[in-house]
PDB file of N, CA, C and O in Angstrom:
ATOM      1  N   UNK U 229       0.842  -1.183   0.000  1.00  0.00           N
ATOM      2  CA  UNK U 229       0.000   0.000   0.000  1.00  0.00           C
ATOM      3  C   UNK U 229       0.883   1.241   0.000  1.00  0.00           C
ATOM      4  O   UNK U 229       2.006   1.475   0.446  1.00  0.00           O
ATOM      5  N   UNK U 230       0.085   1.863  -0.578  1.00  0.00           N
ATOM      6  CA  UNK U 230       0.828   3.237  -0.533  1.00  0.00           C
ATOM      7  C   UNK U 230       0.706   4.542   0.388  1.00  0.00           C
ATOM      8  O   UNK U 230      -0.243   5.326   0.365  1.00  0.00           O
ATOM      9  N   UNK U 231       2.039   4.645   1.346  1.00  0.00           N
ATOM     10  CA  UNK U 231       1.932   5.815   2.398  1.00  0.00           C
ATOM     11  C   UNK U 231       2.649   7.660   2.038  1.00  0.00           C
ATOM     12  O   UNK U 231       3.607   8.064   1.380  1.00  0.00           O
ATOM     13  N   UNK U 232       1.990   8.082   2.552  1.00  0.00           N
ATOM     14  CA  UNK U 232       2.506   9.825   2.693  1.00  0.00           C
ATOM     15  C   UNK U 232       2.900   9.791   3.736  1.00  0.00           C
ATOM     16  O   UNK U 232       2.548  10.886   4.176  1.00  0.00           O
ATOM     17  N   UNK U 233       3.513   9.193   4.660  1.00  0.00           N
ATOM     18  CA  UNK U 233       4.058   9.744   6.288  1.00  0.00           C
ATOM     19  C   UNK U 233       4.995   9.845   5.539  1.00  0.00           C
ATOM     20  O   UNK U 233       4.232  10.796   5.371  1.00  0.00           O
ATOM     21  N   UNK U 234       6.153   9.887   4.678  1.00  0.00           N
ATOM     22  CA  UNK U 234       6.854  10.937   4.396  1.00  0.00           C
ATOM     23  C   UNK U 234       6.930  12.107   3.585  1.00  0.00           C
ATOM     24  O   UNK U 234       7.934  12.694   3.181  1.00  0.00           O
ATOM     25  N   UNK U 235       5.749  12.356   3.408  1.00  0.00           N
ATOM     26  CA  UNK U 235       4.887  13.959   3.221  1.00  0.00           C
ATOM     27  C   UNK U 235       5.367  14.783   3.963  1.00  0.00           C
ATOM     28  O   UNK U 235       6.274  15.616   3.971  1.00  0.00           O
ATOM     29  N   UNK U 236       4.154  14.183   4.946  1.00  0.00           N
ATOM     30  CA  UNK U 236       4.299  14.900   6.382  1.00  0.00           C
ATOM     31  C   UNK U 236       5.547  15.410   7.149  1.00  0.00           C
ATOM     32  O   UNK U 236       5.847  16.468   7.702  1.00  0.00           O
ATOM     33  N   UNK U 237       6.150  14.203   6.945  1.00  0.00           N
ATOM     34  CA  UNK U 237       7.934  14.841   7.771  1.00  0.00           C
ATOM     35  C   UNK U 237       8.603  15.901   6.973  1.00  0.00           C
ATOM     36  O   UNK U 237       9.484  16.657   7.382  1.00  0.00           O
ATOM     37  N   UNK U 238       7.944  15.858   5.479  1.00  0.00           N
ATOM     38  CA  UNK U 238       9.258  16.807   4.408  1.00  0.00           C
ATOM     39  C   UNK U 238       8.452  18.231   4.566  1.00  0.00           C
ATOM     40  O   UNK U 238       9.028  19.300   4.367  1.00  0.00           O
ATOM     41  N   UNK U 239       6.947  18.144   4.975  1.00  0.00           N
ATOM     42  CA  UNK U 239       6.118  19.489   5.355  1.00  0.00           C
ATOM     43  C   UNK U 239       6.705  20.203   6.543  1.00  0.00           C
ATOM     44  O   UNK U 239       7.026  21.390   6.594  1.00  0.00           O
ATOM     45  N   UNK U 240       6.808  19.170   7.619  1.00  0.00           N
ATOM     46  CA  UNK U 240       7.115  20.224   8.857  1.00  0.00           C
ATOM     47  C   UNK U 240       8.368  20.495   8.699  1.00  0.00           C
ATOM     48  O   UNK U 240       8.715  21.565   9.199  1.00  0.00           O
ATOM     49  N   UNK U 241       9.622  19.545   7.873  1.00  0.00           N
ATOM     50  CA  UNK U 241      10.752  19.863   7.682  1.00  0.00           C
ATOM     51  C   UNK U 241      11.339  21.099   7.127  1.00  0.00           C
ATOM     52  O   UNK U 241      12.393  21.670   7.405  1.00  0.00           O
ATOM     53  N   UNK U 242      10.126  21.462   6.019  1.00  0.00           N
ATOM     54  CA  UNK U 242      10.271  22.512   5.286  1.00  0.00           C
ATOM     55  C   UNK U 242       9.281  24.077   5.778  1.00  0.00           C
ATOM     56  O   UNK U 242       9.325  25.203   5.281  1.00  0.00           O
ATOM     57  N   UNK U 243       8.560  23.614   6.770  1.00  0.00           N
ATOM     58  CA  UNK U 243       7.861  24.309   7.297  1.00  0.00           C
ATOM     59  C   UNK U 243       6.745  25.224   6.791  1.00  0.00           C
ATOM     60  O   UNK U 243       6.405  26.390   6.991  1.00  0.00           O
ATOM     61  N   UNK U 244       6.230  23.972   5.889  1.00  0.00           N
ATOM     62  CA  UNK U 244       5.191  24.375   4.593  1.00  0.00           C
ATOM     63  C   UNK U 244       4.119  23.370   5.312  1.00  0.00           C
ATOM     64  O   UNK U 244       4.252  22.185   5.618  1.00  0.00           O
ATOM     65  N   UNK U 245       2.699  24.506   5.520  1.00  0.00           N
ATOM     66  CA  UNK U 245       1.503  23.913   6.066  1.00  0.00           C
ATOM     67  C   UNK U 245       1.132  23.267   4.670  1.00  0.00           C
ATOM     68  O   UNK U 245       1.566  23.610   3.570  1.00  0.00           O
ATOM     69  N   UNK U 246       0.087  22.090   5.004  1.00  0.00           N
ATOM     70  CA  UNK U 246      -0.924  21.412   3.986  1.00  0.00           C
ATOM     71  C   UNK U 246      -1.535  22.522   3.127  1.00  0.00           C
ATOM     72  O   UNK U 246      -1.399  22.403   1.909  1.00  0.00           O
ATOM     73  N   UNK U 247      -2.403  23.930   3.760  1.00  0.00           N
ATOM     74  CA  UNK U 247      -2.798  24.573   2.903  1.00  0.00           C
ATOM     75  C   UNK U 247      -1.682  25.348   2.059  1.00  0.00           C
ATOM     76  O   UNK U 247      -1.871  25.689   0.891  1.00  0.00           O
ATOM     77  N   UNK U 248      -0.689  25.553   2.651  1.00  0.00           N
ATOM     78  CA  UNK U 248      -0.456  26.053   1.786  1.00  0.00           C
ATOM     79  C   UNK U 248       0.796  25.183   0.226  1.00  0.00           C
ATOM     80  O   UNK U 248       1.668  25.479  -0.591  1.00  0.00           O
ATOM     81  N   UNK U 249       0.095  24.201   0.663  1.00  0.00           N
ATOM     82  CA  UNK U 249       1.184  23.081  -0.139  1.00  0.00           C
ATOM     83  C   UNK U 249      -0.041  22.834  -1.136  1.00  0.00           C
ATOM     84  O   UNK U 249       0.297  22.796  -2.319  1.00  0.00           O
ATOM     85  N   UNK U 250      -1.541  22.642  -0.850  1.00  0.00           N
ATOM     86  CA  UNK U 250      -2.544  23.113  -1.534  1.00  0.00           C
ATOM     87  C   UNK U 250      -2.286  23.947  -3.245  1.00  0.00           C
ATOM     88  O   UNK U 250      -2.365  23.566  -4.413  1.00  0.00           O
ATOM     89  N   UNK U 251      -1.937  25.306  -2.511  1.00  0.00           N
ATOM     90  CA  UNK U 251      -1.724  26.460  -3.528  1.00  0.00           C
ATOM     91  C   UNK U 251      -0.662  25.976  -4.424  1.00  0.00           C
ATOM     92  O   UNK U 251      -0.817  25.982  -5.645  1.00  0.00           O
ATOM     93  N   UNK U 252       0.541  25.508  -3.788  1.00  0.00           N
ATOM     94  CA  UNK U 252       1.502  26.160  -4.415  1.00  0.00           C
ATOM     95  C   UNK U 252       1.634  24.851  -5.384  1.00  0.00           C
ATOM     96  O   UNK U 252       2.401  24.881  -6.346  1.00  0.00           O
ATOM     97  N   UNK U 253       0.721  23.517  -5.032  1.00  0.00           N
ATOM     98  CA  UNK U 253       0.833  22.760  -6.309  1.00  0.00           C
ATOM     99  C   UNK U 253      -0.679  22.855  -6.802  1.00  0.00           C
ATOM    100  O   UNK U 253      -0.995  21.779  -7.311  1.00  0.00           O
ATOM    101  N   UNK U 254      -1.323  23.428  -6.814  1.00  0.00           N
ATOM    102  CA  UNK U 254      -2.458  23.688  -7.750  1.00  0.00           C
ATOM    103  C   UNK U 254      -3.597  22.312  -7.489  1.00  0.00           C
ATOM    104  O   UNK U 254      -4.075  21.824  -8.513  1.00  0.00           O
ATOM    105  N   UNK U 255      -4.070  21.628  -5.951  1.00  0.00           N
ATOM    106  CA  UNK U 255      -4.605  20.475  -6.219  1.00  0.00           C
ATOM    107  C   UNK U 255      -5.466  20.693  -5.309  1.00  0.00           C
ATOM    108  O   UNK U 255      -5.027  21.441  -4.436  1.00  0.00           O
ATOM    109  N   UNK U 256      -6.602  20.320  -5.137  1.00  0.00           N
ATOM    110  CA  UNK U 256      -8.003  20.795  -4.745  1.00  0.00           C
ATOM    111  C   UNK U 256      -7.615  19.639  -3.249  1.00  0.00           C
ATOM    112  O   UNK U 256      -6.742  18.809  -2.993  1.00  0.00           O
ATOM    113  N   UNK U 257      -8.577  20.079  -2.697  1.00  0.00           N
ATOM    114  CA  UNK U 257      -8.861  19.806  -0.982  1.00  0.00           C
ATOM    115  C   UNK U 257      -9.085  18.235  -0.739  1.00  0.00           C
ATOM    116  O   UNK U 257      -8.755  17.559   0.235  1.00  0.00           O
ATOM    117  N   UNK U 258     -10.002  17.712  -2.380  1.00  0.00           N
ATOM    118  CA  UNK U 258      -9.875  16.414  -1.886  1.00  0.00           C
ATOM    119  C   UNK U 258      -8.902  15.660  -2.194  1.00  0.00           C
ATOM    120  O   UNK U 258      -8.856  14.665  -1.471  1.00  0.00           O
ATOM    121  N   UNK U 259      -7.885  15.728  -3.174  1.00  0.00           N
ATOM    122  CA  UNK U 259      -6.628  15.210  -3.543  1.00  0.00           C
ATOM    123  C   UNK U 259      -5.899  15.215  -1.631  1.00  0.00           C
ATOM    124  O   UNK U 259      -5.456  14.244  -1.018  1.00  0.00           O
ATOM    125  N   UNK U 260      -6.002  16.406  -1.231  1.00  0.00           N
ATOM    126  CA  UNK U 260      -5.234  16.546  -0.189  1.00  0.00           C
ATOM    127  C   UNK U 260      -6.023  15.786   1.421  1.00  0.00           C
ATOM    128  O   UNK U 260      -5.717  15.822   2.613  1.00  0.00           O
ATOM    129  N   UNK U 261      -6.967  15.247   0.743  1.00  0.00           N
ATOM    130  CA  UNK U 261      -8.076  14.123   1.448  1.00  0.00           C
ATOM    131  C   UNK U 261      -7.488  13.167   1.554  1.00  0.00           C
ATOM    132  O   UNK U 261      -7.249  12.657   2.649  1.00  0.00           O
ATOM    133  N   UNK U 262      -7.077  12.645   0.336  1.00  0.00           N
ATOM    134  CA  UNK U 262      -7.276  11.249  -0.345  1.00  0.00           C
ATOM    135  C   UNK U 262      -5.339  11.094   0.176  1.00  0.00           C
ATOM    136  O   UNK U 262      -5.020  10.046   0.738  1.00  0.00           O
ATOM    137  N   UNK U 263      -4.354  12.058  -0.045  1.00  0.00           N
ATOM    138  CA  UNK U 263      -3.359  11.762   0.717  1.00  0.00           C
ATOM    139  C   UNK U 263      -3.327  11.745   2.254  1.00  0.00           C
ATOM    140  O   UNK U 263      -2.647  10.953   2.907  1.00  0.00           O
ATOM    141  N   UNK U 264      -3.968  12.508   2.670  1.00  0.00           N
ATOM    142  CA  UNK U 264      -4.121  12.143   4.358  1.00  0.00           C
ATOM    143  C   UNK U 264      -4.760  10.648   4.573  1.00  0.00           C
ATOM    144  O   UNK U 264      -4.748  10.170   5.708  1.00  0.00           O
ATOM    145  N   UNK U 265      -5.116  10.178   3.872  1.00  0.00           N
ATOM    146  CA  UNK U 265      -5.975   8.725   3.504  1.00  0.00           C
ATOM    147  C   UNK U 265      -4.827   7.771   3.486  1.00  0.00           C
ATOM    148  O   UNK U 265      -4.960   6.750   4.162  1.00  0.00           O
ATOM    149  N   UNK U 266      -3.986   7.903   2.979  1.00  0.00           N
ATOM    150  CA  UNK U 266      -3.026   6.922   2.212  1.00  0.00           C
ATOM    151  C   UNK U 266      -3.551   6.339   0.893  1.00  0.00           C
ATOM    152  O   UNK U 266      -3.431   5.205   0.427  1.00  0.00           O
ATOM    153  N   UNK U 267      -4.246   7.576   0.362  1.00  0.00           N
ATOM    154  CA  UNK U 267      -5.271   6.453  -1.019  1.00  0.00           C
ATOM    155  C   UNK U 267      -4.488   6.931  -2.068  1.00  0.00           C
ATOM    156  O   UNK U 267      -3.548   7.709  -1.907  1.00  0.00           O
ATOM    157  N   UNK U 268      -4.935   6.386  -3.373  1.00  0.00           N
ATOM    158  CA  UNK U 268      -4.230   6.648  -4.287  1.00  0.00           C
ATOM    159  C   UNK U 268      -4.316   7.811  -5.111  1.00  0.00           C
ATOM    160  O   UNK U 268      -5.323   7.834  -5.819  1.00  0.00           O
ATOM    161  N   UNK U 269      -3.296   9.089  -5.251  1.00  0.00           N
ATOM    162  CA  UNK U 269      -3.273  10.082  -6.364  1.00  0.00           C
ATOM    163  C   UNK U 269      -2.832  10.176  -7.483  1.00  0.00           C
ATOM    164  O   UNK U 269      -1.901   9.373  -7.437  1.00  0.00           O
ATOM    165  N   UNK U 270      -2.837  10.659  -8.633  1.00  0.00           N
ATOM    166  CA  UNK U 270      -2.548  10.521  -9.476  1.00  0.00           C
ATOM    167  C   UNK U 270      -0.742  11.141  -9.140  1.00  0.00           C
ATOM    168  O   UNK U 270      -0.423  11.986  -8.304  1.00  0.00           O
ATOM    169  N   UNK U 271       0.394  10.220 -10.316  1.00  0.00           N
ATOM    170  CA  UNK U 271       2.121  10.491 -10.025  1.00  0.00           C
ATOM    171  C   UNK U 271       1.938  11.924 -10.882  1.00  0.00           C
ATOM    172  O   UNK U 271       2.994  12.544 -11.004  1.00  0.00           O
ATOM    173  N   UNK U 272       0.722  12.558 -11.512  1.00  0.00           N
ATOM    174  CA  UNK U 272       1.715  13.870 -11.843  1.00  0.00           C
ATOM    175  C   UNK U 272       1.317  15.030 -10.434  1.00  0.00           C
ATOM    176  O   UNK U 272       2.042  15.916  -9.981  1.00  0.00           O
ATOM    177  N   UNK U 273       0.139  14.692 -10.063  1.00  0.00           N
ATOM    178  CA  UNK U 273       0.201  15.253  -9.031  1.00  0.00           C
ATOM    179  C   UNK U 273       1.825  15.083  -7.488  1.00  0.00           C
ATOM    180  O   UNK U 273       2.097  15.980  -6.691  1.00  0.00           O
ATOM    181  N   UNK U 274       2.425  13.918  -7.558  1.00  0.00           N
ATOM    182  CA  UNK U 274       3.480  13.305  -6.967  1.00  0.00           C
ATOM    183  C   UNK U 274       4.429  13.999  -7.568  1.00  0.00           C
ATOM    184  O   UNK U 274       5.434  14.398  -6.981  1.00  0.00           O
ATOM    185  N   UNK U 275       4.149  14.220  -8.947  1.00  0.00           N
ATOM    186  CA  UNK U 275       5.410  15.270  -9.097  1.00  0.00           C
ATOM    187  C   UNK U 275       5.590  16.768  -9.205  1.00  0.00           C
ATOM    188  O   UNK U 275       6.642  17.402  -9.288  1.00  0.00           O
ATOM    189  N   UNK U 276       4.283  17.219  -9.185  1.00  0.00           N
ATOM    190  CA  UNK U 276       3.712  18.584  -9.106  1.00  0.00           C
ATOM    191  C   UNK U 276       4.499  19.006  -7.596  1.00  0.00           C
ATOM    192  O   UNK U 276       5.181  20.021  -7.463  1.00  0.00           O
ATOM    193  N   UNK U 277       4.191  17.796  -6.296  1.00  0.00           N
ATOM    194  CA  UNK U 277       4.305  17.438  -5.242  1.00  0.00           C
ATOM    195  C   UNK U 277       5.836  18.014  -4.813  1.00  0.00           C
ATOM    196  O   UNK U 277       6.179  18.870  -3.997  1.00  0.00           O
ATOM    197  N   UNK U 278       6.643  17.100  -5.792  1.00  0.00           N
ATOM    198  CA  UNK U 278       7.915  17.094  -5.803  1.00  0.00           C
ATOM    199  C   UNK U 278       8.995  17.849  -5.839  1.00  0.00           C
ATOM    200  O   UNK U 278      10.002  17.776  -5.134  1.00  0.00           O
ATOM    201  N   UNK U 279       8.601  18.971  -7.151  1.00  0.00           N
ATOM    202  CA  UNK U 279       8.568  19.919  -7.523  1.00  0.00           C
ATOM    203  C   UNK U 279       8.828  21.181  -7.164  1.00  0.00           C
ATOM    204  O   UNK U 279       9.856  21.820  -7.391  1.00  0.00           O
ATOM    205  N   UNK U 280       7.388  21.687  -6.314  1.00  0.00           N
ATOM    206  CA  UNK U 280       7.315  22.301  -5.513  1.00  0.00           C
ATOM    207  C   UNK U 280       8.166  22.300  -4.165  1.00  0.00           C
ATOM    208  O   UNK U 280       8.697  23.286  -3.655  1.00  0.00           O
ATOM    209  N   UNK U 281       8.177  21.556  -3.898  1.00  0.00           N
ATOM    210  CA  UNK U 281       9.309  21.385  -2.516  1.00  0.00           C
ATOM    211  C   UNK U 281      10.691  21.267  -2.758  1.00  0.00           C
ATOM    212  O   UNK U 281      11.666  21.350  -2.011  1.00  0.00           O
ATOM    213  N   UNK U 282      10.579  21.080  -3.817  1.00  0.00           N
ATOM    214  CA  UNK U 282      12.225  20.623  -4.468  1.00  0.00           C
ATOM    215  C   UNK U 282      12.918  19.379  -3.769  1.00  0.00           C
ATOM    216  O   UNK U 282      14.033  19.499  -3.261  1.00  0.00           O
ATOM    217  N   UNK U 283      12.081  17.940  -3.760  1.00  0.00           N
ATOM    218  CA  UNK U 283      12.766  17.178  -3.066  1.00  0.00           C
ATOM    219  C   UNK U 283      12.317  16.233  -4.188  1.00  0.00           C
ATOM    220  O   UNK U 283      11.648  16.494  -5.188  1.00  0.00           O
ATOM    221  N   UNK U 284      12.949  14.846  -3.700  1.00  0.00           N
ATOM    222  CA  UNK U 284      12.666  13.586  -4.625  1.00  0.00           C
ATOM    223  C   UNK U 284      11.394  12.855  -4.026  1.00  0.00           C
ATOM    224  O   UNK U 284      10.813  13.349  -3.060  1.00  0.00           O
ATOM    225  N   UNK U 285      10.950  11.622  -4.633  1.00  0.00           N
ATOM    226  CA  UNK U 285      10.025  10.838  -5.015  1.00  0.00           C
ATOM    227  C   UNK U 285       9.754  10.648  -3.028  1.00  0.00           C
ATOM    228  O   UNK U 285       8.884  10.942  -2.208  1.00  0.00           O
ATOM    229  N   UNK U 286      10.699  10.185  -3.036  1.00  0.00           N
ATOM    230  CA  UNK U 286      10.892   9.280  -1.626  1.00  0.00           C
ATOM    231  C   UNK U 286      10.666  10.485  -0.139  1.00  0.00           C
ATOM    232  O   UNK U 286      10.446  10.178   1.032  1.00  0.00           O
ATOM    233  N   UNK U 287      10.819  11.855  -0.740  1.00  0.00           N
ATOM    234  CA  UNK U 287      10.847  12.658   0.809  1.00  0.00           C
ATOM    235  C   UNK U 287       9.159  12.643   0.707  1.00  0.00           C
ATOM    236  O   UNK U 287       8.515  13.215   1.587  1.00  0.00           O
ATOM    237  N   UNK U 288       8.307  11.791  -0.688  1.00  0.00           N
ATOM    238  CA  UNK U 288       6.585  12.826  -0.605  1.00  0.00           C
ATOM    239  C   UNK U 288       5.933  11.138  -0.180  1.00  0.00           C
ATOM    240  O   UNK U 288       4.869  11.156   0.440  1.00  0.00           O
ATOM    241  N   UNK U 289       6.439   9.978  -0.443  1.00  0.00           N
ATOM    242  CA  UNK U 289       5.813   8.427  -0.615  1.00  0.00           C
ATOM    243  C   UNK U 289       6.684   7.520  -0.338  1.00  0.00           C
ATOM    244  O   UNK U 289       7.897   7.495  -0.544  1.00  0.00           O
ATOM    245  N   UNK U 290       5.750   6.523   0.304  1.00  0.00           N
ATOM    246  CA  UNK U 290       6.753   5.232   0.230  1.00  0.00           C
ATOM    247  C   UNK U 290       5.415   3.981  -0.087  1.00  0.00           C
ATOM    248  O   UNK U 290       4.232   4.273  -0.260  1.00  0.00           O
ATOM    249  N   UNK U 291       5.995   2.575  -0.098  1.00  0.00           N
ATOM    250  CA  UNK U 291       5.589   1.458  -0.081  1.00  0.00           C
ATOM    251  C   UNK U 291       5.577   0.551   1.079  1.00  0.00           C
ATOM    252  O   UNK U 291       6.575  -0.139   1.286  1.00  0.00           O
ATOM    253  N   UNK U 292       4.793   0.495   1.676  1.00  0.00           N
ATOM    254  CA  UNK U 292       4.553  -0.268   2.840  1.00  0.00           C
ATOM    255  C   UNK U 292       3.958  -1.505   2.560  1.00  0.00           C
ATOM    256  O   UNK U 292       2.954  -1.458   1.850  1.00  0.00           O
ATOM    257  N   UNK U 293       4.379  -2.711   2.990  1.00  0.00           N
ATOM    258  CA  UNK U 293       3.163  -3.895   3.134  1.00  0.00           C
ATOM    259  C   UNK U 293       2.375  -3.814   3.758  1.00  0.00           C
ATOM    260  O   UNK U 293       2.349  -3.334   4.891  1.00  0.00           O
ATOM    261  N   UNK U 294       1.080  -4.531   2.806  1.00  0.00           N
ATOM    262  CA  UNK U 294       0.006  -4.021   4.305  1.00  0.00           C
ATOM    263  C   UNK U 294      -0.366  -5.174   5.361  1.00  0.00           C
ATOM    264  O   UNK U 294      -0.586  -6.346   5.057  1.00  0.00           O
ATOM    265  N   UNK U 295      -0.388  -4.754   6.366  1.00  0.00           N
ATOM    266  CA  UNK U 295      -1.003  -6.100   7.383  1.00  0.00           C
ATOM    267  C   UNK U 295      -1.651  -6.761   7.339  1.00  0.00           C
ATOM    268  O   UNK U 295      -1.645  -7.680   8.158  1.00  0.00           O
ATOM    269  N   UNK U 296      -2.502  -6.680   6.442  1.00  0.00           N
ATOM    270  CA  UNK U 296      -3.886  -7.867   6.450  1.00  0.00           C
ATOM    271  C   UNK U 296      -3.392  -8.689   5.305  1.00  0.00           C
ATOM    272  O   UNK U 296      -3.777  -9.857   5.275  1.00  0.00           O
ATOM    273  N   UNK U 297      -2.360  -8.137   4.070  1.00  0.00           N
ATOM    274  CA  UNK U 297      -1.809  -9.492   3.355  1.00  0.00           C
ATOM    275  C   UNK U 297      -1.291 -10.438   3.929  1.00  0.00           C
ATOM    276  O   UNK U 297      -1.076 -10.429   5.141  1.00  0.00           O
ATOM    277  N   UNK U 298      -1.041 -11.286   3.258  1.00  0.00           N
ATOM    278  CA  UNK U 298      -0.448 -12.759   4.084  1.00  0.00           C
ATOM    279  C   UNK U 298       0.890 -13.091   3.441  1.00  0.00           C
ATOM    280  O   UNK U 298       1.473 -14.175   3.486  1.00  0.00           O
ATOM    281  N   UNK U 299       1.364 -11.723   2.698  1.00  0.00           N
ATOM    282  CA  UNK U 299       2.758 -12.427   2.495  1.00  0.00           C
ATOM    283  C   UNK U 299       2.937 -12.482   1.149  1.00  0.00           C
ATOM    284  O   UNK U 299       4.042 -12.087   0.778  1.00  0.00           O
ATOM    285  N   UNK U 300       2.024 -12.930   0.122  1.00  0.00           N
ATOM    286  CA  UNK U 300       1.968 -13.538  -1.164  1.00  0.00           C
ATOM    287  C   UNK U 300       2.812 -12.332  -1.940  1.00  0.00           C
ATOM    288  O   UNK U 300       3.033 -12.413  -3.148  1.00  0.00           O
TER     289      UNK U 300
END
């Protein structure tokens, strides 16, 4: 599954609130839903993401296994 807890760390790192990470990549309230979710956004938004902060892939997402798989 796919996580943003390293969103979050590169936000307070950079000391850029959610709203205003909002503006400065151009993506409406529920995109910024659906990442507090861990759900899935579209990668140009990930790189709009990216971009803007001036960091790589890895300071905005990662890949987690999820717990309820069994492994497969």
């Amino acid at each position: 599954m796919i996580s943003y807890k390293p969103l979050q760390h590169t936000l307070i790192e950079k000391g850029v609130k959610k709203m205003e990470l909002v503006k400065m990549v151009g993506m409406s309230n529920s995109t910024l839903n659906k990442l507090n979710k861990n759900q899935y956004v579209a990668l140009e938004v990930i790189e709009r993401i990216c971009l803007a902060l001036d960091c790589p892939i890895e300071a905005v997402a990662r890949i987690e296994k999820d717990p309820d798989e069994s492994g497969h």
